[in-house]
Tab-separated table of C-alpha atoms and ligand atoms in Angstrom:
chain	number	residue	atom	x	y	z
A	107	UNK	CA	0.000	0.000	0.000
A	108	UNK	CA	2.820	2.293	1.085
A	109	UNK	CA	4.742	1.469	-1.847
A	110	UNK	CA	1.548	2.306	-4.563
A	111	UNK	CA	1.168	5.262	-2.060
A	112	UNK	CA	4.408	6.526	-3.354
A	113	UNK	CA	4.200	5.286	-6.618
A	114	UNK	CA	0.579	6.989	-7.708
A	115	UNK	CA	1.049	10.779	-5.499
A	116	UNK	CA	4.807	11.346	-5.114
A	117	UNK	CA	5.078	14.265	-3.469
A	118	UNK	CA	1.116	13.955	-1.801
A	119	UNK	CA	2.020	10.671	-0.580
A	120	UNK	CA	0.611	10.485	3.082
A	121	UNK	CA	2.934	8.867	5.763
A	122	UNK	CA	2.514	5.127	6.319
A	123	UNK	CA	0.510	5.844	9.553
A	124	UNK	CA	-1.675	7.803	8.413
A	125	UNK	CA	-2.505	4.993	5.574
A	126	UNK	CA	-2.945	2.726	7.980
A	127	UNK	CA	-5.666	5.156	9.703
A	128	UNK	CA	-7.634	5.745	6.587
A	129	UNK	CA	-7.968	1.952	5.993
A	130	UNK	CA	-8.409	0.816	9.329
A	131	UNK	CA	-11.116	3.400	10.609
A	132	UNK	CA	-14.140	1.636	10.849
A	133	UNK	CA	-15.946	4.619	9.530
A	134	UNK	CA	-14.367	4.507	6.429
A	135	UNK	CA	-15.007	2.385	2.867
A	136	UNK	CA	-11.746	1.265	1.505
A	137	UNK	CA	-11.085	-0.979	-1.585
A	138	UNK	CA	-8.445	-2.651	-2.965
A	139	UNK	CA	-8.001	-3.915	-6.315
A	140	UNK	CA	-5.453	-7.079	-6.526
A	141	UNK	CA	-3.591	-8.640	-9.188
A	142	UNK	CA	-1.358	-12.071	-9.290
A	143	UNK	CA	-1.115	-11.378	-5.052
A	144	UNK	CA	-0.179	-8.063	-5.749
A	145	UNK	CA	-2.078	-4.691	-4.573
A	146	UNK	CA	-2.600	-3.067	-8.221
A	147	UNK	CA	-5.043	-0.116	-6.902
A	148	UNK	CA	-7.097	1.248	-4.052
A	149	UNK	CA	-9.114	3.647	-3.101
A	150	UNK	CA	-11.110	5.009	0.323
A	151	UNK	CA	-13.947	6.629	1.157
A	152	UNK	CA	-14.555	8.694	4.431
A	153	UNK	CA	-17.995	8.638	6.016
A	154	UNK	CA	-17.493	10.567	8.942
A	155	UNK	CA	-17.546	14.447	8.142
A	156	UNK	CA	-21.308	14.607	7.541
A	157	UNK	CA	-24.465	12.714	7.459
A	158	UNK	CA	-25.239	12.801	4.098
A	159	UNK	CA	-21.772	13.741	2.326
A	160	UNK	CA	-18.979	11.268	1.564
A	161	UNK	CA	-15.562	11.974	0.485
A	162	UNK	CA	-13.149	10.043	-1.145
A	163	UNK	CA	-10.006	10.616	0.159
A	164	UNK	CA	-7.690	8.575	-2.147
A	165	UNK	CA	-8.008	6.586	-5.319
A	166	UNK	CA	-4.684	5.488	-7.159
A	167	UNK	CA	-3.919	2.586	-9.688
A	168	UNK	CA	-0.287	1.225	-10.530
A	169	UNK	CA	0.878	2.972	-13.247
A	170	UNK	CA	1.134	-0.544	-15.404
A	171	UNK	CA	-2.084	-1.145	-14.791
A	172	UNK	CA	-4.144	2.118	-15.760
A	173	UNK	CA	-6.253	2.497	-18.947
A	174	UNK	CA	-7.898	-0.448	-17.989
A	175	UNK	CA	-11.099	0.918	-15.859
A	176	UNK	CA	-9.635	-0.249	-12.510
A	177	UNK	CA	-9.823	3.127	-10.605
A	178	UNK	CA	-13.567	3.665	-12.438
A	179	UNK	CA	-14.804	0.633	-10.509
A	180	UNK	CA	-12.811	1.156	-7.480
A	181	UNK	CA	-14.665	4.294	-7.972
A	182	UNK	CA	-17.667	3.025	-8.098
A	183	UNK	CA	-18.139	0.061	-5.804
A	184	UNK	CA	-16.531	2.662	-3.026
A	185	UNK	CA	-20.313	4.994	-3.950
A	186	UNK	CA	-22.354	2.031	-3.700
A	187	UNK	CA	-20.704	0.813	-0.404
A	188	UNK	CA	-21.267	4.468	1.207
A	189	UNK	CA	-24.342	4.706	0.272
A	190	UNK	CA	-24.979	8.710	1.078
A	191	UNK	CA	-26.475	10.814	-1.504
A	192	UNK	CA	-23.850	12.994	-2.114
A	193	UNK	CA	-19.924	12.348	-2.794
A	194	UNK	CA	-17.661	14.600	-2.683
A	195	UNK	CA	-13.428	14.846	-3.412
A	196	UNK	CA	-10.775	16.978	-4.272
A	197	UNK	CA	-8.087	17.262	-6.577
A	198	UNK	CA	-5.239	19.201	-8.283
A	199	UNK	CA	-6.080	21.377	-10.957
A	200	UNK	CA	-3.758	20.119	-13.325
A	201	UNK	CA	-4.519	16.636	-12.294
A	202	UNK	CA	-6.038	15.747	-15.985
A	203	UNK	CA	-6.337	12.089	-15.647
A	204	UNK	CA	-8.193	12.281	-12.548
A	205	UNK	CA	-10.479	15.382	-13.675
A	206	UNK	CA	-11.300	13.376	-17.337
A	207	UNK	CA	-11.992	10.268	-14.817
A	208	UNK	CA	-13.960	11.997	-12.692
A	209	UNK	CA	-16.383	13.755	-15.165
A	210	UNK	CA	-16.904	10.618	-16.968
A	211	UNK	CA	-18.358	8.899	-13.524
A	212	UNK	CA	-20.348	11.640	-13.498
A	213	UNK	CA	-19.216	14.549	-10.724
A	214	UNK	CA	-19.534	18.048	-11.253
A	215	UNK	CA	-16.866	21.106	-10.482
A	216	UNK	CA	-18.401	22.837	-7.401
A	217	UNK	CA	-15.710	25.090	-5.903
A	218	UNK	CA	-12.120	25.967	-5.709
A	219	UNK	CA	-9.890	25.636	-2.376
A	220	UNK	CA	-7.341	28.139	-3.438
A	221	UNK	CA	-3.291	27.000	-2.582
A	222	UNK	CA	-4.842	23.935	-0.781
A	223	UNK	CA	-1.604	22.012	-1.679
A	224	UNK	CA	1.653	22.310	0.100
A	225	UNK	CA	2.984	23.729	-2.789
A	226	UNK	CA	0.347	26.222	-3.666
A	227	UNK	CA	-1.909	24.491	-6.350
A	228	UNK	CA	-5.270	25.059	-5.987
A	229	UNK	CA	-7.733	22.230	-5.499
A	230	UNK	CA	-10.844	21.627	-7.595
A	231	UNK	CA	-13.853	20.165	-5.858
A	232	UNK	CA	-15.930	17.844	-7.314
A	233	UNK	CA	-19.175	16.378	-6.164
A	234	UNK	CA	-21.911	13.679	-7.672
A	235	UNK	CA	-25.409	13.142	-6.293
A	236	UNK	CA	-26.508	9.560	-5.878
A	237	UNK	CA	-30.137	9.553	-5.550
A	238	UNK	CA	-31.503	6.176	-4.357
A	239	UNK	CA	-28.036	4.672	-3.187
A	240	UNK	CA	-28.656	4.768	0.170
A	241	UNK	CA	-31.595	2.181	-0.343
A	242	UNK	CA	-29.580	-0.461	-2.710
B	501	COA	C1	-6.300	8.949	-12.044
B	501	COA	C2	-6.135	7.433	-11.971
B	501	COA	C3	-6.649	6.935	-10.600
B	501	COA	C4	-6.974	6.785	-13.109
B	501	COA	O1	-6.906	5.376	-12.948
B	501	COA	P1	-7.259	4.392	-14.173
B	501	COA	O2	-7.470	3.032	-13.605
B	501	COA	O3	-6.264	4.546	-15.234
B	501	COA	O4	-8.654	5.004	-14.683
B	501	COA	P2	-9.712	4.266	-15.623
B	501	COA	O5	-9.019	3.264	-16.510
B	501	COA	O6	-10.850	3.771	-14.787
B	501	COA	O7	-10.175	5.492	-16.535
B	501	COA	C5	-11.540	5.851	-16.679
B	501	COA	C6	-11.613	7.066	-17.577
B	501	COA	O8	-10.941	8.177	-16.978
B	501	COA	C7	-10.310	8.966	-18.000
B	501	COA	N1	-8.861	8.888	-17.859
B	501	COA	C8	-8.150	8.105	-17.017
B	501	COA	N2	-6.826	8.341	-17.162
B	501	COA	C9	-6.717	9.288	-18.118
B	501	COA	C10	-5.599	9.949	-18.701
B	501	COA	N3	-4.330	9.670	-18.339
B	501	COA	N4	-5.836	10.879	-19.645
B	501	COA	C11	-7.090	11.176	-20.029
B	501	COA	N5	-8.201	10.582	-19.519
B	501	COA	C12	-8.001	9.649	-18.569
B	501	COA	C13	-10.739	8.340	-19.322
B	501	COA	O9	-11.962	8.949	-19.709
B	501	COA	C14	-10.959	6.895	-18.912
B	501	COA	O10	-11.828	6.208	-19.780
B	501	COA	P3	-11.223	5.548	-21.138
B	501	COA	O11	-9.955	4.809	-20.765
B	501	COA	O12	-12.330	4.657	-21.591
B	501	COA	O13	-10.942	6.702	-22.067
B	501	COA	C15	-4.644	7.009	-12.179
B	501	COA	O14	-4.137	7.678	-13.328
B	501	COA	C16	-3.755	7.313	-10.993
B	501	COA	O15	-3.621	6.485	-10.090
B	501	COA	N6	-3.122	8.495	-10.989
B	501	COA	C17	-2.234	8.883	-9.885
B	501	COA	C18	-3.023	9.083	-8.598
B	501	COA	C19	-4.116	10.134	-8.754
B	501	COA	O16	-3.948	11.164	-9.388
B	501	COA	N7	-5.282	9.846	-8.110
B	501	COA	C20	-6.413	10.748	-8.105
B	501	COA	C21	-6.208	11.741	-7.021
B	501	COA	S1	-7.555	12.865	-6.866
């Protein structure tokens, strides 16, 4: 996990412990997507911030292994499994990849946290209602 930590955000890559929160809170949703024994993508959810809002708070795929819709259903098993109405995440601006991934599944650009990133990019949020999930 650490390693495809490092491997898919570089400089953003949280510190092992911190990793180990995210997937071990038992608020949380996270995924993993595995290959020959060998983590290949993973993504996590976070329930606790508000009733009816969830964020994801990481989704990455190993770089051999993109193109091929892994991090689209990471994506969306990780909605179905939180089941609130509303998802919500952040990312960089120049983050293309993610922003073309994230408009095809269908989230919108709400708002702009300005220098949110260490080293001063902005971040672009991006939100998706889910009407009905909660009850499937
Ligand atoms: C962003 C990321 C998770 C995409 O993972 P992936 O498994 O390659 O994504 P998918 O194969 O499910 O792609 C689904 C769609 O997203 C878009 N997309 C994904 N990568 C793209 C790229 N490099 N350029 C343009 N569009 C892209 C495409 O529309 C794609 O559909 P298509 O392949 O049919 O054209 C992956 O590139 C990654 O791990 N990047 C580093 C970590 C990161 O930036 N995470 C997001 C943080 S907010």
């Amino acid at each position: 996990m650490a390693r495809l930590e490092k491997e898919c955000f570089a400089q953003d890559a949280w510190p092992w412990w911190d990793l180990i929160g995210v997937l071990t809170f038992r608020g949380n949703v996270s995924l993993k997507a595995v290959k020959a024994d060998q983590m290949i993508g993973f993504v996590a959810g976070d329930l606790k911030q508000a009733e009816h809002t969830g964020w994801i708070v990481t989704l990455g795929v190993a770089a051999a292994y993109r193109r091929q819709g892994v991090a689209s259903t990471l994506l969306e098993i990780c909605e179905r499994r939180m089941a609130r109405p509303r998802i919500c995440l952040c990312v960089r601006r120049t983050n293309q990849a993610a922003i073309a991934l994230y408009t095809k599944a269908g989230y919108q650009q709400t708002s702009v946290w300005r220098s949110y990133y260490h080293d001063g990019e902005d971040a672009l949020v991006f939100e998706k209602m889910l009407k009905n999930r909660g009850e499937d």
